[in-house]
């Protein structure tokens, strides 16, 4: 069924602010799942969990934080036999209408494999999901789909006894095996044939989390070169160690404000060009109100000399770095946590620092990501909200809008802050915002949020598109996002047909007429056929006849190309039913059919109209005979 109801406008006005792979979000999610399976070390209890999942179509995974229980749930789904269906993640959110569900049943596709990660869910979400889980499982089993649920750690609301047989505990994987798998994928396998270096074994005995082991493997791989594997490990472990005490000893020795400003700017702009660090330091000194060096310019200390005092170096490539691994991160955290008043200072500084011409796009993105991480660490989402609004104002520069996109991308991808950022984006998407912010949100939803949270991404794109006037980047992003994905197309069609707020009816009717190709079997399923009828009824009532008439002609043209009688009948019947037998609408539809389709289909349309009218009149009560007394 090719709707092609109206002109689809794909504007090139909106710039692309994020460098993302030229593949679909679903492909990205699948690739990440495959990579996870290759590096996964099987923990105790996973075989028993797989048996439950295969037998019951549902498994509820429990485990301590840091053991990789979310990764285990994903791998369990990946190990299932895959003939049909897709892998996707569920993100329960409070329903937009009071009668809605946290877990919509039509999210379940035939033989889908779904992850419901509640490891960071709050008490309200966990309580609501557990209340709906029985109905969800009933639909799940009927569609031969599978669900892996990750329990919240120390949930206040205990798991119902009805689900006790689905619960399986996952233990901690062997640390050596986990590290070995990560290193092999990174091309480092020298140590597999040798004894584990003592320093590495000592670290592994501290039971580091799976995330920390992954970071250690990346550091070891990045240090390949001179020396042997043991020396790489020692350097990597040195970077893994908290260097806060070294920073705490250094800062008091830097007595002048501009010296400390250089240390802080170098930490935030680590590995940026020296010109950027120099300009960034001057801006920080200005914002802080510190005294500048009033001596004649030629009497100033050179940058290399000043960097030396801050334990930083100017490399042969002209970029500033700290030779001690992990020192830059420790310096950022020291200033942020030990000097809380610096937070306001840095918030003002970074607002304009992203404009520095000396910053290339990669360095600007790294700066924004580091500041975002600092705010997330202390839960200061209000600062990030203000930054995004400032960087996407009506007068914002391209560099600032790019910075806003990087900030939101970082926040959405972070497991710790993802929920806060999804809520933040939802609030913006339902409000009147600047064109720049709308463009940023549309790109973040389409390219970033969509990978692991496809349903929330659809909801926010829909809100952005329906509030956009005239149609532009948000509508384009929404149409691209759902094109070719029947599950998302079904969800969007349901939203368009069941809109609760009357203020969105006109926008949704217009959006319906812009939908790309939909699966033909939508016309043969009762629920989707009803939604199509409702959407056409709104289009007839709320859009101009010139707009819907051209779309109706294209709609009928698809029936002209069909061979299945049921599909042809349904195509015609939906239009007739949606018209409510209003004479002007039926007349216009029939005129378009006479012009655009074959005589055979035009005759079928006329027969359907006649039959519907006859049925309607036959249902009228007979006139009562009036008698006089």
Short mmCIF file of C-alpha atoms in Angstrom, two decimals, residues 48-61 73 76-77 80-81 84 90 108-116 133-149 163 165-167:
data_model
loop_
_atom_site.label_atom_id
_atom_site.label_comp_id
_atom_site.label_asym_id
_atom_site.label_seq_id
_atom_site.Cartn_x
_atom_site.Cartn_y
_atom_site.Cartn_z
CA UNK A 48 19.94 -21.80 33.47
CA UNK A 49 18.64 -18.36 32.47
CA UNK A 50 18.75 -19.34 28.79
CA UNK A 51 16.73 -22.49 29.49
CA UNK A 52 14.03 -20.41 31.19
CA UNK A 53 13.97 -17.88 28.34
CA UNK A 54 13.63 -20.56 25.67
CA UNK A 55 10.93 -22.45 27.57
CA UNK A 56 8.89 -19.57 29.03
CA UNK A 57 9.62 -16.87 26.41
CA UNK A 58 10.56 -14.64 29.34
CA UNK A 59 13.45 -14.49 31.77
CA UNK A 60 13.93 -12.03 34.63
CA UNK A 61 17.63 -11.46 35.23
CA UNK A 73 20.28 -10.27 29.17
CA UNK A 76 20.64 -14.35 26.03
CA UNK A 77 18.39 -12.79 23.38
CA UNK A 80 18.12 -17.48 20.46
CA UNK A 81 17.42 -18.93 17.05
CA UNK A 84 12.15 -13.84 11.77
CA UNK A 90 11.62 -1.45 25.37
CA UNK A 108 5.51 -6.86 20.13
CA UNK A 109 6.22 -8.14 16.65
CA UNK A 110 6.14 -11.76 15.55
CA UNK A 111 9.20 -13.61 16.95
CA UNK A 112 10.77 -10.35 18.21
CA UNK A 113 13.54 -10.45 20.81
CA UNK A 114 13.06 -7.65 23.33
CA UNK A 115 15.13 -6.27 26.19
CA UNK A 116 13.47 -4.51 29.10
CA UNK A 133 3.67 -7.84 32.81
CA UNK A 134 1.08 -10.64 32.79
CA UNK A 135 -0.91 -9.14 29.91
CA UNK A 136 2.29 -8.33 28.08
CA UNK A 137 3.51 -11.93 28.42
CA UNK A 138 0.21 -13.28 27.13
CA UNK A 139 0.58 -11.26 23.93
CA UNK A 140 4.27 -12.13 23.81
CA UNK A 141 3.65 -15.87 23.82
CA UNK A 142 0.88 -15.61 21.23
CA UNK A 143 3.37 -13.96 18.85
CA UNK A 144 6.18 -16.39 19.73
CA UNK A 145 8.36 -13.48 20.85
CA UNK A 146 10.92 -13.38 23.67
CA UNK A 147 11.57 -10.95 26.52
CA UNK A 148 14.54 -10.54 28.86
CA UNK A 149 13.92 -8.29 31.87
CA UNK A 163 6.90 -14.43 38.18
CA UNK A 165 9.76 -19.14 38.22
CA UNK A 166 11.10 -16.69 35.63
CA UNK A 167 13.73 -15.20 37.91
#
